Short mmCIF file of C-alpha atoms in Angstrom, two decimals:
data_model
loop_
_atom_site.label_atom_id
_atom_site.label_comp_id
_atom_site.label_asym_id
_atom_site.label_seq_id
_atom_site.Cartn_x
_atom_site.Cartn_y
_atom_site.Cartn_z
CA MET A 1 -11.65 9.76 13.73
CA LYS A 2 -8.22 10.32 13.23
CA LYS A 3 -8.99 9.22 9.25
CA ILE A 4 -12.13 12.09 8.66
CA ILE A 5 -9.36 13.91 9.86
CA LEU A 6 -6.63 13.33 8.14
CA ALA A 7 -9.58 13.01 4.80
CA PHE A 8 -10.09 16.88 5.54
CA LEU A 9 -7.02 17.65 5.77
CA MET A 10 -5.58 16.18 2.25
CA LEU A 11 -8.19 17.99 0.87
CA SER A 12 -7.77 21.39 2.42
CA PRO A 13 -4.87 22.94 -0.09
CA CYS A 14 -6.98 21.50 -3.59
CA LEU A 15 -9.97 23.57 -2.64
CA ALA A 16 -6.71 26.45 -1.12
CA PHE A 17 -6.21 27.04 -4.41
CA GLY A 18 -9.62 28.72 -5.83
CA GLN A 19 -8.37 32.24 -4.20
CA LYS A 20 -11.66 31.96 -1.81
CA PHE A 21 -11.08 29.23 0.80
CA GLU A 22 -12.64 29.65 4.10
CA VAL A 23 -12.65 28.22 7.33
CA GLY A 24 -14.69 27.92 10.24
CA ILE A 25 -14.11 26.83 13.60
CA GLY A 26 -17.07 27.37 16.17
CA GLY A 27 -18.72 25.69 19.57
CA GLY A 28 -22.15 24.70 20.88
CA ILE A 29 -25.15 23.09 22.43
CA SER A 30 -26.40 20.48 20.69
CA SER A 31 -30.33 18.96 21.37
CA ASN A 32 -31.08 15.03 19.63
CA THR A 33 -34.78 12.79 19.33
CA GLN A 34 -35.30 9.98 21.00
CA PRO A 35 -33.20 6.53 19.22
CA ALA A 36 -35.86 5.11 16.38
CA GLY A 37 -34.84 1.33 15.38
CA ASN A 38 -34.04 -1.54 17.77
CA MET A 39 -32.25 0.21 21.04
CA TYR A 40 -34.20 -0.92 24.43
CA TYR A 41 -33.18 2.00 26.90
CA ILE A 42 -34.81 5.36 25.39
CA GLY A 43 -35.19 8.50 27.14
CA ASN A 44 -37.75 10.09 26.84
CA GLN A 45 -37.36 14.03 27.99
CA SER A 46 -34.08 16.37 25.83
CA ILE A 47 -31.20 17.85 27.44
CA ILE A 48 -28.77 20.28 26.25
CA ASN A 49 -25.52 18.34 24.75
CA TYR A 50 -22.91 19.92 23.90
CA ALA A 51 -21.22 20.04 19.76
CA GLY A 52 -18.36 21.69 18.08
CA THR A 53 -17.44 22.26 14.34
CA VAL A 54 -14.70 22.84 11.62
CA SER A 55 -15.74 23.54 7.84
CA ALA A 56 -13.94 24.00 4.57
CA VAL A 57 -15.75 25.65 1.49
CA TYR A 58 -14.99 27.06 -1.83
CA ASN A 59 -16.79 30.28 -2.26
CA SER A 60 -17.59 30.44 -5.66
CA TRP A 61 -18.32 34.13 -7.56
CA SER A 62 -22.02 33.22 -8.66
CA GLY A 63 -22.54 32.96 -4.94
CA TRP A 64 -22.11 29.14 -3.99
CA GLN A 65 -20.20 26.89 -1.39
CA LEU A 66 -19.13 23.71 -1.89
CA GLY A 67 -16.97 22.56 1.07
CA LEU A 68 -16.01 19.89 3.28
CA ASN A 69 -18.26 19.88 7.34
CA ILE A 70 -16.83 18.06 10.20
CA HIS A 71 -19.14 17.77 13.78
CA GLU A 72 -18.36 16.81 16.62
CA LEU A 73 -21.35 16.22 19.48
CA GLU A 74 -22.91 14.04 22.05
CA LEU A 75 -26.02 12.03 21.42
CA ALA A 76 -27.94 11.54 25.11
CA SER A 77 -31.44 12.23 26.89
CA THR A 78 -32.56 11.47 30.19
CA SER A 79 -35.38 9.37 31.19
CA SER A 80 -38.36 9.23 33.69
CA VAL A 81 -39.62 5.68 32.99
CA VAL A 82 -36.77 2.74 34.64
CA PHE A 83 -35.27 0.67 32.44
CA HIS A 84 -34.80 -3.29 34.71
CA ASP A 85 -31.14 -4.52 33.13
CA ALA A 86 -31.55 -7.34 30.80
CA THR A 87 -29.34 -9.77 31.86
CA TYR A 88 -28.94 -8.77 35.79
CA PRO A 89 -33.19 -7.64 36.08
CA SER A 90 -32.02 -6.40 39.78
CA ILE A 91 -29.47 -3.22 38.09
CA THR A 92 -32.15 -0.68 36.43
CA TYR A 93 -31.52 2.10 33.97
CA GLY A 94 -33.60 5.87 34.70
CA GLY A 95 -35.46 7.13 36.82
CA ASP A 96 -32.97 9.47 38.55
CA ASP A 97 -32.36 12.35 36.21
CA LYS A 98 -29.03 10.66 34.97
CA LYS A 99 -28.50 10.84 31.32
CA PHE A 100 -28.61 8.17 29.02
CA VAL A 101 -25.50 7.70 26.61
CA TYR A 102 -26.08 6.69 23.19
CA SER A 103 -22.25 8.01 21.84
CA ALA A 104 -20.40 10.68 23.40
CA TYR A 105 -18.54 11.66 20.95
CA THR A 106 -20.64 12.23 17.30
CA THR A 107 -18.07 12.18 14.51
CA SER A 108 -19.33 12.74 11.20
CA LEU A 109 -18.04 14.49 7.78
CA CYS A 110 -20.20 15.55 5.90
CA GLY A 111 -19.10 16.98 2.41
CA ILE A 112 -21.95 20.23 1.81
CA VAL A 113 -23.42 22.39 -1.24
CA ASN A 114 -24.72 26.13 0.20
CA LYS A 115 -25.94 28.93 -1.19
CA LYS A 116 -25.33 32.28 -0.51
CA ALA A 117 -26.47 35.90 -0.73
CA MET A 118 -24.68 38.97 0.42
CA ILE A 119 -26.65 41.52 2.55
CA GLY A 120 -24.32 45.06 3.27
CA LYS A 121 -21.59 43.38 5.36
CA SER A 122 -23.09 40.32 6.00
CA ASP A 123 -23.93 37.11 4.57
CA ILE A 124 -26.62 34.47 5.64
CA TYR A 125 -26.67 30.69 2.88
CA LEU A 126 -28.38 27.21 3.35
CA GLY A 127 -27.62 24.15 2.30
CA PHE A 128 -27.76 21.08 1.85
CA ALA A 129 -25.17 17.97 3.59
CA VAL A 130 -24.48 14.12 3.36
CA GLY A 131 -21.60 11.75 5.19
CA PHE A 132 -20.82 9.58 6.56
CA ALA A 133 -20.59 9.13 11.03
CA LEU A 134 -19.17 7.63 14.23
CA ALA A 135 -20.28 6.98 17.17
CA LYS A 136 -17.67 6.25 19.93
CA ASN A 137 -18.72 5.17 23.66
CA ASP A 138 -17.13 3.26 26.96
CA PRO A 139 -19.85 1.52 27.86
CA ASP A 140 -17.75 0.31 30.54
CA ASN A 141 -16.88 3.76 32.04
CA ARG A 142 -20.07 5.76 33.37
CA GLY A 143 -19.99 9.32 35.23
CA PRO A 144 -21.72 10.75 37.62
CA ASN A 145 -24.36 11.74 36.65
CA GLU A 146 -25.11 8.51 33.83
CA SER A 147 -27.32 5.80 34.64
CA TYR A 148 -26.42 4.46 30.80
CA LYS A 149 -24.19 4.40 28.31
CA ALA A 150 -24.93 2.24 24.30
CA PRO A 151 -22.88 -0.03 22.82
CA ASP A 152 -18.74 1.23 22.12
CA ASN A 153 -18.19 1.91 17.41
CA GLY A 154 -21.11 2.97 16.00
CA ASN A 155 -20.70 3.63 12.33
CA GLY A 156 -23.87 5.20 9.15
CA LEU A 157 -24.83 7.69 7.34
CA VAL A 158 -25.66 11.26 7.85
CA LEU A 159 -28.27 13.69 6.32
CA GLY A 160 -28.60 16.99 6.88
CA MET A 161 -29.25 20.88 5.94
CA GLN A 162 -27.40 24.13 7.70
CA ALA A 163 -28.62 27.55 7.41
CA GLY A 164 -26.15 30.48 9.20
CA TYR A 165 -25.32 33.77 9.21
CA ASN A 166 -21.79 36.04 9.20
CA TYR A 167 -21.15 39.16 10.67
CA ASN A 168 -17.67 40.46 8.24
CA PHE A 169 -15.58 42.29 10.38
CA ASN A 170 -13.21 42.51 6.99
CA PRO A 171 -12.89 40.43 4.17
CA LEU A 172 -10.81 37.77 5.84
CA PHE A 173 -13.04 37.55 9.00
CA ALA A 174 -16.34 36.72 9.77
CA PHE A 175 -18.05 35.95 12.88
CA ASN A 176 -21.23 33.35 12.47
CA ILE A 177 -23.44 31.37 13.23
CA ASP A 178 -24.61 27.97 12.67
CA LEU A 179 -27.30 26.05 12.88
CA ALA A 180 -28.14 22.64 11.41
CA ALA A 181 -29.49 19.58 11.51
CA ARG A 182 -28.09 16.18 11.60
CA PHE A 183 -30.01 12.09 10.88
CA TYR A 184 -27.99 9.33 11.43
CA ASP A 185 -28.03 6.13 10.84
CA LEU A 186 -25.70 4.04 13.16
CA HIS A 187 -25.00 0.72 13.21
CA TYR A 188 -23.08 -1.74 15.48
CA ASN A 189 -21.34 -5.25 15.58
CA VAL A 190 -23.37 -6.29 18.64
CA THR A 191 -26.93 -8.02 19.65
CA ALA A 192 -29.76 -5.45 20.14
CA VAL A 193 -30.68 -5.54 23.42
CA ASN A 194 -33.89 -6.40 22.96
CA GLU A 195 -35.57 -9.98 23.63
CA ASN A 196 -37.85 -9.73 20.62
CA THR A 197 -35.12 -9.42 18.56
CA THR A 198 -31.61 -10.82 17.99
CA SER A 199 -30.39 -8.64 14.95
CA ASN A 200 -27.28 -6.17 15.71
CA LEU A 201 -28.32 -2.67 17.57
CA ASN A 202 -29.72 -0.17 14.52
CA TYR A 203 -31.24 3.11 15.41
CA GLN A 204 -31.95 6.27 13.79
CA ILE A 205 -31.66 10.02 15.69
CA TRP A 206 -31.79 13.12 15.02
CA ALA A 207 -29.64 16.59 16.33
CA PHE A 208 -29.76 19.80 15.87
CA PRO A 209 -26.56 21.31 16.62
CA VAL A 210 -26.34 25.69 17.69
CA THR A 211 -22.60 27.21 16.74
CA VAL A 212 -20.98 30.55 17.36
CA GLY A 213 -17.55 31.14 16.24
CA PHE A 214 -15.35 32.21 13.20
CA ARG A 215 -14.60 32.32 9.27
CA PHE A 216 -11.17 32.93 8.27
CA ARG A 217 -10.63 33.97 4.43
CA ILE A 218 -7.56 33.76 2.02
CA ALA A 219 -8.15 37.11 -0.45
CA SER A 220 -6.90 36.33 -3.90
CA ALA A 221 -4.19 37.90 -5.40
CA ASP A 222 -5.21 41.66 -5.85
CA ARG A 223 -7.29 41.96 -3.14
CA THR A 224 -10.11 42.81 -4.78
CA ASN A 225 -12.18 39.20 -5.00
CA PRO A 226 -15.55 39.63 -5.02
CA VAL A 227 -17.04 37.34 -3.48
CA TYR A 228 -15.83 39.44 -0.74
CA ASP A 229 -18.26 43.13 -2.03
CA TYR A 230 -21.06 43.31 -3.28
CA ASP A 231 -20.53 45.90 -5.67
CA ARG A 232 -17.09 44.39 -6.17
CA TYR A 233 -19.57 40.87 -6.81
CA ARG A 234 -21.62 43.09 -9.38
CA ARG A 235 -18.35 44.80 -11.70
CA HIS A 236 -17.15 40.55 -11.82
CA HIS A 237 -20.34 39.50 -12.57
CA GLN A 238 -20.11 41.97 -15.82
CA ARG A 239 -17.17 41.31 -16.98
CA TYR A 240 -18.02 37.83 -16.82
CA ARG A 241 -21.26 38.27 -19.27
CA ILE A 242 -19.96 40.81 -21.42
CA ARG A 243 -16.58 37.73 -22.03
CA MET A 244 -18.98 34.77 -22.34
CA PHE A 245 -21.97 36.61 -23.99
CA GLY A 246 -20.61 40.18 -25.34
CA SER A 247 -22.90 42.55 -23.83
CA TYR A 248 -24.22 42.90 -20.23
CA ALA A 249 -28.16 43.07 -19.64
CA GLU A 250 -28.73 44.57 -16.79
CA PRO A 251 -27.31 47.86 -16.21
CA ASP A 252 -25.42 48.52 -12.92
CA ASN A 253 -25.93 49.19 -8.88
CA SER A 254 -24.51 52.69 -9.78
CA THR A 255 -26.44 55.16 -10.65
CA GLU A 256 -24.06 57.02 -13.27
CA THR A 257 -24.56 52.60 -15.36
CA ARG A 258 -27.72 53.25 -15.13
CA SER A 259 -28.30 56.73 -16.40
CA ARG A 260 -25.94 55.55 -19.37
CA LEU A 261 -27.31 52.75 -20.39
CA ASN A 262 -30.67 54.25 -19.89
CA SER A 263 -29.80 57.19 -22.40
CA LYS A 264 -29.46 54.75 -24.94
#
């Protein structure tokens, strides 16, 4: 967890020099599928778990976002099936409405690429993510609502997608809703609890965090950053095409400009 946050902070100043830097924070809920792989104690009922997110992205004038995202969430479910402990058969798990906790603190750091579209004062985005995750647990200390806890110190690849909505109160501040899907492939340095295997524990699981929060942006020096205003975006795009290609074929949004182009 500390290494992930350190990497996030080290990269953040590099993005900030672009003057189109955006940071976000949010909290909410998450659900997950049941583990696939050689996890022996598997729930069969999904539940609602906590979720939190922090992000930092660079907004290009063309509508692309590049950045980093951290998700923190729990992976857990419940089971209506009763499992007997592999070592002490008199001990049972499940059938008691208590949680099977696969990872109490699942921290993922992902690089993200989004495509953003502006709609009036709002914008929406859709993109994909790839990164690395750490799964922390304390199997020796179970809470009153926990039936089973998986081993500690899992790690592995994360893949996923995200979509979101921003309502921009002004160029620097926005309300955000983010929906994500994350696929975790987690490996452990302990043998899986299963009579038919001597392999180390490895399971795959999907999580679906939904968070709400805020986005904070750093304005450009002249406070006319085209990323935050559609009309400014169009004017910026015009200047870019004229500089690169000597002309701009598309008419501007304004009636005056369209009339001037049509009269030629």
